Tab-separated table of N, CA and C in Angstrom:
chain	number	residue	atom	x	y	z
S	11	UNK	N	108.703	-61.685	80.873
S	11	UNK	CA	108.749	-61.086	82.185
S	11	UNK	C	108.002	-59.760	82.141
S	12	UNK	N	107.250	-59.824	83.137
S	12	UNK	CA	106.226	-58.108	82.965
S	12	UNK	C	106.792	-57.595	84.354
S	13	UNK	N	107.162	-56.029	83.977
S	13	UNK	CA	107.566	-55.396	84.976
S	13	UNK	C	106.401	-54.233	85.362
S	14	UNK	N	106.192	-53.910	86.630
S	14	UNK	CA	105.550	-53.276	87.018
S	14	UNK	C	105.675	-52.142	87.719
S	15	UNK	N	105.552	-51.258	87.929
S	15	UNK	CA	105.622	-49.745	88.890
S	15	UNK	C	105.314	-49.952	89.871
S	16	UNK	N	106.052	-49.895	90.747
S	16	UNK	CA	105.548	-49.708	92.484
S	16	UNK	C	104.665	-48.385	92.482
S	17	UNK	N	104.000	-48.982	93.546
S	17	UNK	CA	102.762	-47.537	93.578
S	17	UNK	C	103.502	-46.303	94.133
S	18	UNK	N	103.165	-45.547	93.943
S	18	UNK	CA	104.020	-44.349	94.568
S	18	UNK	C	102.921	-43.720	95.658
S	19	UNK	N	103.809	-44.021	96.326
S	19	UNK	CA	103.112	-43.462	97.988
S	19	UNK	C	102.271	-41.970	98.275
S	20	UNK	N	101.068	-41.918	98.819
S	20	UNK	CA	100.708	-40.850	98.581
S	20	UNK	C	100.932	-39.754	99.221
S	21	UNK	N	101.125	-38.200	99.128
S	21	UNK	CA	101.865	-37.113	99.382
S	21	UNK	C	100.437	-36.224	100.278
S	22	UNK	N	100.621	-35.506	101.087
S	22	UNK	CA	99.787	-34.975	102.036
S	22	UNK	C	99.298	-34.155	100.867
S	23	UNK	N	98.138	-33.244	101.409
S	23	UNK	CA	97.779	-32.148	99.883
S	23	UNK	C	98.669	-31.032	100.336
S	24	UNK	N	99.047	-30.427	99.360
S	24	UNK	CA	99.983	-29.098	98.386
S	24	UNK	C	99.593	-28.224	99.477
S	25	UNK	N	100.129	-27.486	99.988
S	25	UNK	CA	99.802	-25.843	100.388
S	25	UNK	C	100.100	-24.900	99.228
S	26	UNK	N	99.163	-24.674	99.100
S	26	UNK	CA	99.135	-23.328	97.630
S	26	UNK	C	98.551	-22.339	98.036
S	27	UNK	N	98.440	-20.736	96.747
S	27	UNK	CA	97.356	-19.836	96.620
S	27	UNK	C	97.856	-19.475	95.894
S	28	UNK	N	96.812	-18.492	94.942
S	28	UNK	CA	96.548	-18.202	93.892
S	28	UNK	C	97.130	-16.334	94.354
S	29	UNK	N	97.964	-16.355	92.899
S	29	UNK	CA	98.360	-14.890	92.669
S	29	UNK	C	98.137	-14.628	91.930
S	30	UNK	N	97.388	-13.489	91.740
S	30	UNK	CA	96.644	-12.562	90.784
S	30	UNK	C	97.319	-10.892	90.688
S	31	UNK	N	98.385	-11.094	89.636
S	31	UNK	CA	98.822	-9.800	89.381
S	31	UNK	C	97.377	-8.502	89.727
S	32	UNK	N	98.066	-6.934	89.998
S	32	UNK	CA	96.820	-6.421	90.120
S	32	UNK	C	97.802	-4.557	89.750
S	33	UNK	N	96.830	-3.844	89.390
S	33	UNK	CA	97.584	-2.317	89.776
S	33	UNK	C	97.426	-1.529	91.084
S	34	UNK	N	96.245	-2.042	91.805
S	34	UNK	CA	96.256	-1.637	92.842
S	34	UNK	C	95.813	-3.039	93.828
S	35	UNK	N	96.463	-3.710	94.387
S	35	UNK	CA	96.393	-5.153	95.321
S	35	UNK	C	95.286	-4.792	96.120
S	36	UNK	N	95.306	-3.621	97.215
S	36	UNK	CA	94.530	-3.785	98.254
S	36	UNK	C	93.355	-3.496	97.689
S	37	UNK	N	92.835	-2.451	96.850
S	37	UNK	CA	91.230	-2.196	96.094
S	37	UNK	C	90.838	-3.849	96.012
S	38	UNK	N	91.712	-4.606	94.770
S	38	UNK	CA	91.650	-6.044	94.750
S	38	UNK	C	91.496	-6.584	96.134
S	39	UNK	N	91.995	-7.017	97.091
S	39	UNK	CA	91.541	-7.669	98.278
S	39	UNK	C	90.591	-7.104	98.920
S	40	UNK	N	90.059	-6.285	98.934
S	40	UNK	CA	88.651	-5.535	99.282
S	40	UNK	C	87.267	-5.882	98.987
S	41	UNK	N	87.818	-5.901	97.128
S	41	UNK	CA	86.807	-6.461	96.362
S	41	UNK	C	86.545	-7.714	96.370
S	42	UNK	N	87.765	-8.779	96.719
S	42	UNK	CA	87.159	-10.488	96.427
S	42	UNK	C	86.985	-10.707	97.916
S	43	UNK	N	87.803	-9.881	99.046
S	43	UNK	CA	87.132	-10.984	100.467
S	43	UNK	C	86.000	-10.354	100.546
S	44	UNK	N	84.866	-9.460	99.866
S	44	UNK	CA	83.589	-9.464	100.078
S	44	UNK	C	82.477	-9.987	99.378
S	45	UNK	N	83.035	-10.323	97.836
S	45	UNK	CA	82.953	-11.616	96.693
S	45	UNK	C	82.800	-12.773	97.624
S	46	UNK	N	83.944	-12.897	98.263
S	46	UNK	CA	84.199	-14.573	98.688
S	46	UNK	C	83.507	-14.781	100.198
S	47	UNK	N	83.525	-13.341	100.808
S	47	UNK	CA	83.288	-13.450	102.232
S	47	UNK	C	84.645	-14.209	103.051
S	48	UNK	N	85.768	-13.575	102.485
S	48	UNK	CA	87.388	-13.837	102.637
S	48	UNK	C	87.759	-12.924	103.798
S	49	UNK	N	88.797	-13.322	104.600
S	49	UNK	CA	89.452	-12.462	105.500
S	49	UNK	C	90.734	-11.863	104.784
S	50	UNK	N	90.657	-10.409	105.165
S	50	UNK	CA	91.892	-9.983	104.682
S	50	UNK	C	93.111	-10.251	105.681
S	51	UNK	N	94.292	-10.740	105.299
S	51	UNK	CA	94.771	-11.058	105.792
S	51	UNK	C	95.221	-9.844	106.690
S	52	UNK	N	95.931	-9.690	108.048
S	52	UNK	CA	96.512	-9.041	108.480
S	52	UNK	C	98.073	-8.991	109.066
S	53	UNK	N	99.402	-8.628	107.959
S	53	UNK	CA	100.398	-8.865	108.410
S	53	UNK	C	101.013	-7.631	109.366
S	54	UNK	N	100.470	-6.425	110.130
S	54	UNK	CA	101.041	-5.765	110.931
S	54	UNK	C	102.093	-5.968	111.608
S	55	UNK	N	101.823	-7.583	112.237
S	55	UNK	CA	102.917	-7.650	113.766
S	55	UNK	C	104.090	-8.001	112.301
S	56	UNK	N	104.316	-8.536	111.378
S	56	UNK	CA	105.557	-9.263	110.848
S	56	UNK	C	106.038	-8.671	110.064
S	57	UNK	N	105.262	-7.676	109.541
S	57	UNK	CA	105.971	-6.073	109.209
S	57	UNK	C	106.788	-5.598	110.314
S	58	UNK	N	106.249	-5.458	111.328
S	58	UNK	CA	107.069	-4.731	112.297
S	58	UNK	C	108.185	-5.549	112.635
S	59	UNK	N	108.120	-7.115	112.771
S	59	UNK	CA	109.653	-7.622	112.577
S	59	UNK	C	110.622	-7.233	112.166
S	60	UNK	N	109.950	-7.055	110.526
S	60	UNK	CA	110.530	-7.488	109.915
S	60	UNK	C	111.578	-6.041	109.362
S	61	UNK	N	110.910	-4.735	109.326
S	61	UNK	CA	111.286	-3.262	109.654
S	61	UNK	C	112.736	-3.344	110.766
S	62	UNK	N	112.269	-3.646	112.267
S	62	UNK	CA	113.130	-3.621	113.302
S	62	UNK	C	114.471	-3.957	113.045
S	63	UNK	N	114.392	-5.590	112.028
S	63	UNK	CA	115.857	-5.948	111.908
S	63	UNK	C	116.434	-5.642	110.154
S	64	UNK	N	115.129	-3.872	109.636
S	64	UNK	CA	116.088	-3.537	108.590
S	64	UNK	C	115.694	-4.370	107.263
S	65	UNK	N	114.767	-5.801	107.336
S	65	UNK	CA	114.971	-6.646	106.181
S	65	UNK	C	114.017	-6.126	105.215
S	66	UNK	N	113.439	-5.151	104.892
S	66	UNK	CA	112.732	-4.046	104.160
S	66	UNK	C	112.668	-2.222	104.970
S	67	UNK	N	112.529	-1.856	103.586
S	67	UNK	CA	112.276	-0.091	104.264
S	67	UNK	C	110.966	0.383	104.113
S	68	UNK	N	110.838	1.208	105.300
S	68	UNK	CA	109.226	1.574	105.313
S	68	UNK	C	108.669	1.735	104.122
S	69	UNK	N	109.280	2.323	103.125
S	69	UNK	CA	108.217	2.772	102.075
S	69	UNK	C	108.155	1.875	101.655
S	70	UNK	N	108.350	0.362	102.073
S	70	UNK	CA	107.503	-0.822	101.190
S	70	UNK	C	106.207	-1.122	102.327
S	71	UNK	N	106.155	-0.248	102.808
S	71	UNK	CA	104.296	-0.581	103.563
S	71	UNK	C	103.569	0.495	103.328
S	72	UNK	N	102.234	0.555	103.548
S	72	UNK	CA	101.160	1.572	103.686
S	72	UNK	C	100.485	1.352	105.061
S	73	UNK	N	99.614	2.412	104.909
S	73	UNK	CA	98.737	1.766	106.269
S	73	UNK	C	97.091	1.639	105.147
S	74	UNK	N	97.228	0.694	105.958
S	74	UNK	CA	95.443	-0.104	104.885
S	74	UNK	C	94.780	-0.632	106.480
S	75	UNK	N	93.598	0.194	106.418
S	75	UNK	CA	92.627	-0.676	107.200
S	75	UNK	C	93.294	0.084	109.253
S	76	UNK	N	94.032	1.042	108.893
S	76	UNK	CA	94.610	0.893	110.322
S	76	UNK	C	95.365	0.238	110.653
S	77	UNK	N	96.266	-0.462	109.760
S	77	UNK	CA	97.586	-1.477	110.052
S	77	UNK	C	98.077	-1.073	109.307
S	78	UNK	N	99.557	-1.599	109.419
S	78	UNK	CA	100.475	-1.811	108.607
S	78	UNK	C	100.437	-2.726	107.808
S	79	UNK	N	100.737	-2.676	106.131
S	79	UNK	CA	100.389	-4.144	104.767
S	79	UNK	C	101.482	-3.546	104.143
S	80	UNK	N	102.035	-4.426	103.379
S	80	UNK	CA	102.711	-4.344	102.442
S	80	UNK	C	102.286	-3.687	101.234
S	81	UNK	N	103.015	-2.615	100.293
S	81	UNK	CA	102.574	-2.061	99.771
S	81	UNK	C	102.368	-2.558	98.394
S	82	UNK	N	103.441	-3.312	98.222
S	82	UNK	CA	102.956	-4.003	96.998
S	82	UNK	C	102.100	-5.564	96.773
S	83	UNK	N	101.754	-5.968	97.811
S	83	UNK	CA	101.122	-7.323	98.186
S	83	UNK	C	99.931	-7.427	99.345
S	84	UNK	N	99.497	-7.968	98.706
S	84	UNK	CA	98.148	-8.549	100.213
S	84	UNK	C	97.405	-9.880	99.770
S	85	UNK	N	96.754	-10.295	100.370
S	85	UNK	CA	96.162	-11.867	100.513
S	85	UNK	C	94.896	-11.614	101.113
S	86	UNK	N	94.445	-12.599	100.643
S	86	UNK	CA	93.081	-12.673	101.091
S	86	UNK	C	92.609	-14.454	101.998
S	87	UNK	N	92.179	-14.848	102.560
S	87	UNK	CA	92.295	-16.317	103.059
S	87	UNK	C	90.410	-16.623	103.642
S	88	UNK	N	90.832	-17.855	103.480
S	88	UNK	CA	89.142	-18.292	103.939
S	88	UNK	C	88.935	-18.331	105.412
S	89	UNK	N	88.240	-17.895	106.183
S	89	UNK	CA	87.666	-17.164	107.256
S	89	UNK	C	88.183	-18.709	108.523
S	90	UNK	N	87.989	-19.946	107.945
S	90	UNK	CA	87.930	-20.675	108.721
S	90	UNK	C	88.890	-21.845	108.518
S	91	UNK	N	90.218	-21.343	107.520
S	91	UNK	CA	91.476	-22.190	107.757
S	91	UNK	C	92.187	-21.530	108.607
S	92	UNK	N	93.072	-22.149	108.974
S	92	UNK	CA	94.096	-22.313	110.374
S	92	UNK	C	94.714	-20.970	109.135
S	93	UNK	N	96.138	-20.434	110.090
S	93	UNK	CA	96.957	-19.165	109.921
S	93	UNK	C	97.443	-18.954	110.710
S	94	UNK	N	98.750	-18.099	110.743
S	94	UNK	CA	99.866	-18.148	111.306
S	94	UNK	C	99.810	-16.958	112.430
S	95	UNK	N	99.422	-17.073	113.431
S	95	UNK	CA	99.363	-15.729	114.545
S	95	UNK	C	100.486	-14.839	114.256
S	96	UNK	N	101.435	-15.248	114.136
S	96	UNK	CA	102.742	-14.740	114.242
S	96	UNK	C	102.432	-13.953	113.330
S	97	UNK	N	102.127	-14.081	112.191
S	97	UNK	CA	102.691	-13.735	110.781
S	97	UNK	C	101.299	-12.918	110.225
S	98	UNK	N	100.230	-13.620	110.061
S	98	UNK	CA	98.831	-13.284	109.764
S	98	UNK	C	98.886	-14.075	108.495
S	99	UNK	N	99.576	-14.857	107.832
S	99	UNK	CA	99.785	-15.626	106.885
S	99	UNK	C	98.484	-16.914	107.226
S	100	UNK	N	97.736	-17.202	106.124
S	100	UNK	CA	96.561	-17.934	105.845
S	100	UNK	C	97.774	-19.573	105.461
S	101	UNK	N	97.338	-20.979	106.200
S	101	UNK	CA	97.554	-22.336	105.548
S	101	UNK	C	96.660	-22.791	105.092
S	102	UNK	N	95.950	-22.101	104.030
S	102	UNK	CA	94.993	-22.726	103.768
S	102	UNK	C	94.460	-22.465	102.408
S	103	UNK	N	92.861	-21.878	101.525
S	103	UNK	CA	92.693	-21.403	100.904
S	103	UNK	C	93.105	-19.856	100.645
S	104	UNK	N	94.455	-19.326	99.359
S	104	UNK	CA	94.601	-17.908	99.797
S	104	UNK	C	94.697	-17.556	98.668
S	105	UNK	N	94.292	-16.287	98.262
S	105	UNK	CA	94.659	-15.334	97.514
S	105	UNK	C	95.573	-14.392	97.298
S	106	UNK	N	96.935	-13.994	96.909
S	106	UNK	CA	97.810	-13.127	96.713
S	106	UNK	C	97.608	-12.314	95.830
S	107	UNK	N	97.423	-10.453	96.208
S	107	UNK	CA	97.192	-9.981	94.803
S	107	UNK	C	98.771	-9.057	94.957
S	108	UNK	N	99.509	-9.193	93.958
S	108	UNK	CA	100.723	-8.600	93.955
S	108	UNK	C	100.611	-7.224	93.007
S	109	UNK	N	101.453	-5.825	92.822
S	109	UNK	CA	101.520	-5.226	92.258
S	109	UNK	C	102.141	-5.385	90.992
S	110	UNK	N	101.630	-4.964	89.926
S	110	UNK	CA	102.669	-5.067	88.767
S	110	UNK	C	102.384	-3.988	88.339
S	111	UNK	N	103.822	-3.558	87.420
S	111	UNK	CA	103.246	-2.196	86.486
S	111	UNK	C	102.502	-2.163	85.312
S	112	UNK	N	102.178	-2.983	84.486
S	112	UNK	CA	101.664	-3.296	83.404
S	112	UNK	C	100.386	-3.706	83.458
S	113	UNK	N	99.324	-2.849	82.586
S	113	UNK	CA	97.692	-3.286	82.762
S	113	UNK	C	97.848	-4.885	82.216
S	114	UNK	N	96.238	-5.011	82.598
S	114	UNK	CA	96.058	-6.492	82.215
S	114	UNK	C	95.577	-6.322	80.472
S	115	UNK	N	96.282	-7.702	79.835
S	115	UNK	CA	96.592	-7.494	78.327
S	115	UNK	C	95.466	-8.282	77.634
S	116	UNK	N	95.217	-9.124	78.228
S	116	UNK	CA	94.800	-9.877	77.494
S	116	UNK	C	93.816	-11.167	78.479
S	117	UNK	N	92.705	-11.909	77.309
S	117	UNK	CA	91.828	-12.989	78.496
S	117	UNK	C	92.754	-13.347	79.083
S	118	UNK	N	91.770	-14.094	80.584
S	118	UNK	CA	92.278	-14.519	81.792
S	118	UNK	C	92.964	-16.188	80.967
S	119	UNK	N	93.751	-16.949	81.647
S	119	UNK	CA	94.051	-18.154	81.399
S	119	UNK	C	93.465	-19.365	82.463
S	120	UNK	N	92.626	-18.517	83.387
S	120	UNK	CA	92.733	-19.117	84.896
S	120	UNK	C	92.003	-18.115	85.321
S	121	UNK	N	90.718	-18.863	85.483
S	121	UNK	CA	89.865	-17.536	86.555
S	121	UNK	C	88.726	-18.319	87.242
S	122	UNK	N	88.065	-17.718	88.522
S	122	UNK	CA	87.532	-18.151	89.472
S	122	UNK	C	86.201	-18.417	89.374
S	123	UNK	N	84.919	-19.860	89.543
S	123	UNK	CA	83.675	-19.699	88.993
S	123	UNK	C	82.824	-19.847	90.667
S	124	UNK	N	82.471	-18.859	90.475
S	124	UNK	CA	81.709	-18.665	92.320
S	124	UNK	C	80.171	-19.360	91.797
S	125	UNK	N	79.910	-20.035	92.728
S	125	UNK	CA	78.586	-20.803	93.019
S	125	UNK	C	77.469	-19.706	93.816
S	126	UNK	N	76.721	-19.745	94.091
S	126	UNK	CA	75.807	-18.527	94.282
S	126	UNK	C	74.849	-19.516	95.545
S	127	UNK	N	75.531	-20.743	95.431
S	127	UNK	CA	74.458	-21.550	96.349
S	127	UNK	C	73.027	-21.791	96.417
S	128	UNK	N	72.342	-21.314	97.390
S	128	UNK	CA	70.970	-21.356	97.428
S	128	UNK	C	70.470	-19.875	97.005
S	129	UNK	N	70.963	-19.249	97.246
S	129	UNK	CA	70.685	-18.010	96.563
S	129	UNK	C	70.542	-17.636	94.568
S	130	UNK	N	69.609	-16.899	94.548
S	130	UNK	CA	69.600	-16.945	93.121
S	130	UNK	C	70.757	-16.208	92.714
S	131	UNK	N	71.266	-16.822	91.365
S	131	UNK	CA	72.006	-16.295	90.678
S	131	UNK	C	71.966	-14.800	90.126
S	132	UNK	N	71.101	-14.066	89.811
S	132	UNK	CA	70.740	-13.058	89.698
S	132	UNK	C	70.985	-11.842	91.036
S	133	UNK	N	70.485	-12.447	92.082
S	133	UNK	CA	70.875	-11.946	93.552
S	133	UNK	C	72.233	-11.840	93.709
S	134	UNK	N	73.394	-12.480	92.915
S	134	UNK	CA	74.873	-12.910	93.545
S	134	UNK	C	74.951	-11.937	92.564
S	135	UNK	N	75.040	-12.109	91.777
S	135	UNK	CA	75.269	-11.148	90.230
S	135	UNK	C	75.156	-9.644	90.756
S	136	UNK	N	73.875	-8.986	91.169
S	136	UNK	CA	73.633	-7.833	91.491
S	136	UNK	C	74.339	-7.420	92.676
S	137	UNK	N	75.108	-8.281	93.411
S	137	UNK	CA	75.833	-7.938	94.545
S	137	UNK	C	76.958	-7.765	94.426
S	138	UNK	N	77.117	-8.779	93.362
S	138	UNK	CA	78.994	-8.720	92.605
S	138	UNK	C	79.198	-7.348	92.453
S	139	UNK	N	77.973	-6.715	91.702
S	139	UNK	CA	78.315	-5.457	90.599
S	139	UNK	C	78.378	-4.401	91.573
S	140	UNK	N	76.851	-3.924	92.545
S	140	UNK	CA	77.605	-3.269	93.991
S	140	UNK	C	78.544	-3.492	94.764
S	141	UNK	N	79.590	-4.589	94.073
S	141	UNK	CA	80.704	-4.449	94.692
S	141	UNK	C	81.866	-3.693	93.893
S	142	UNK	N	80.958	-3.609	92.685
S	142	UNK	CA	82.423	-3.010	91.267
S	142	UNK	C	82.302	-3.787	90.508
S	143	UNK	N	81.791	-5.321	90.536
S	143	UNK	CA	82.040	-5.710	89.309
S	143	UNK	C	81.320	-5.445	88.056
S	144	UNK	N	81.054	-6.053	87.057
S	144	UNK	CA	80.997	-5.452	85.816
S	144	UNK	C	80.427	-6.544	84.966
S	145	UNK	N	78.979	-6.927	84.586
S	145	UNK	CA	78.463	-8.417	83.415
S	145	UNK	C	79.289	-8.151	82.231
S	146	UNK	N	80.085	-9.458	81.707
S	146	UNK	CA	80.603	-9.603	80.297
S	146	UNK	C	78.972	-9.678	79.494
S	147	UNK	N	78.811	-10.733	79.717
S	147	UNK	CA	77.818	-11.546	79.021
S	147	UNK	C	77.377	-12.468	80.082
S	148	UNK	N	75.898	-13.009	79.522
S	148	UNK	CA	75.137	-14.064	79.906
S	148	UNK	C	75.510	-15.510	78.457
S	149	UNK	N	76.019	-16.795	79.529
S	149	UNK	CA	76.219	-17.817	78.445
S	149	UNK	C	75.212	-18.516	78.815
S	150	UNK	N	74.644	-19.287	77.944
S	150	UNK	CA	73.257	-20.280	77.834
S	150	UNK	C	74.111	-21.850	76.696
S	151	UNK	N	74.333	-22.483	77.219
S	151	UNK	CA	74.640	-23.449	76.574
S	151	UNK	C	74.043	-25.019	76.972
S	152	UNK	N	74.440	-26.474	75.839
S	152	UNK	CA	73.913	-27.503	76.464
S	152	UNK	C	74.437	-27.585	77.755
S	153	UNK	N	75.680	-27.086	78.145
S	153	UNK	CA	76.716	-27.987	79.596
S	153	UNK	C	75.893	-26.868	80.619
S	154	UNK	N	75.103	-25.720	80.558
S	154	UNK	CA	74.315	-24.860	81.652
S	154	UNK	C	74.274	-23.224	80.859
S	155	UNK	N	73.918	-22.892	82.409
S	155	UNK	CA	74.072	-21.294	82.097
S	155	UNK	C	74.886	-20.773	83.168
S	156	UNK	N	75.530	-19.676	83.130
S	156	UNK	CA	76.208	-19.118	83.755
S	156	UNK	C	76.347	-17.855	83.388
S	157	UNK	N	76.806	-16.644	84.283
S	157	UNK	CA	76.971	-14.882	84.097
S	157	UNK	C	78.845	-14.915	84.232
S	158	UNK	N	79.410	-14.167	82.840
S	158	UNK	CA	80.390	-14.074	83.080
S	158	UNK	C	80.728	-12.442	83.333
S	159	UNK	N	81.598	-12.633	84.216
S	159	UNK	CA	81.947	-11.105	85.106
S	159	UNK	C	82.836	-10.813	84.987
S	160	UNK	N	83.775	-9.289	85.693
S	160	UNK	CA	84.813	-8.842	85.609
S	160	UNK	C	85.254	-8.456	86.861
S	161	UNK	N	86.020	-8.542	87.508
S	161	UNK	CA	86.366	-7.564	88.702
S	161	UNK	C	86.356	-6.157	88.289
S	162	UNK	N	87.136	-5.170	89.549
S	162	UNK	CA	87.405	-4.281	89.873
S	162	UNK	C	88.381	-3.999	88.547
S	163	UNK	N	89.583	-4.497	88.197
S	163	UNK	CA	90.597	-4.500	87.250
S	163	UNK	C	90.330	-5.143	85.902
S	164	UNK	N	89.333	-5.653	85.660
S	164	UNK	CA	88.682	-6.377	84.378
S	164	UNK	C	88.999	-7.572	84.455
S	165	UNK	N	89.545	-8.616	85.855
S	165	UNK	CA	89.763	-10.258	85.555
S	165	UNK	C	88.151	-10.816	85.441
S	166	UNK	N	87.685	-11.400	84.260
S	166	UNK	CA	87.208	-12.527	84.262
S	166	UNK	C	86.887	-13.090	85.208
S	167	UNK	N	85.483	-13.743	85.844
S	167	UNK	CA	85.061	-14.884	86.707
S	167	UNK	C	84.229	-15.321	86.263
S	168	UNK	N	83.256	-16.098	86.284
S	168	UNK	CA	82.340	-16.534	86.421
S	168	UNK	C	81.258	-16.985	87.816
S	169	UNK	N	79.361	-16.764	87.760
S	169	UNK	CA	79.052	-17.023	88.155
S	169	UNK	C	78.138	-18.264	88.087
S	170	UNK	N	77.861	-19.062	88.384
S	170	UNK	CA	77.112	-20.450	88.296
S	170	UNK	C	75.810	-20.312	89.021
């Protein structure tokens, strides 16, 4: 007798984003939604909710940009997924850079490889760096070439 697995039914895709510890979040969201050509997110109105009924105290916001953000958190989201009016919360592609107290220790485990498109690689590269970032090295191997970079805080990316 051969037994078999029913197929397992398939699941809509994941809502995720990526959190990237940081020492200063908003410098970080500055630096990648102009990397990515990302919207910074804007949570003003759900701060102010969220203040009114007490469920945080002011000194967990700043003012960034002329709004109100959270002081230890911000996001970054892609310009043209859906998001939450209410909230300013991105459903879509997002970035979270959270505060931590502790520098960054050690290589990335997980880091981001930006395509440069039709544009030369060299052109993306020199724009990265007027943005802050920083060349590790140039890799030349059989699988390609690629420029590996650093942010603002020293994470690791790569360019293609």
């Amino acid at each position: 007798m051969t037994s078999t697995t029913p197929p397992v039914p398939p699941i809509p895709p994941v809502h995720w984003k990526l959190v990237i510890d940081a020492a200063d979040p908003h410098a970080q969201a500055l630096f990648w939604s102009a990397a990515l050509g990302y919207t910074i997110e804007d949570n003003d109105t759900l701060i102010a909710r969220v203040l009114s009924f007490g469920g945080a105290p002011e000194e967990a916001t700043v003012e960034f940009q002329g709004r109100r953000a959270w002081r230890d958190l911000i996001a970054v989201r892609h310009p043209d997924d859906p998001f939450d009016k209410d909230t300013g919360i991105g459903e879509g592609r997002r970035i979270l850079f959270q505060r931590v107290p502790e520098p960054k220790s050690a290589k990335n485990r997980l880091h981001l490889d930006l395509h440069s498109g039709d544009r030369p690689r060299e052109s993306e590269v020199r724009r990265l760096t007027e943005l802050g970032a920083t060349v590790e090295r140039e890799v030349a191997e059989a699988g390609g070439t690629w420029v590996v970079m650093r942010d603002p805080e020293g994470n690791e990316f790569c360019v293609n």
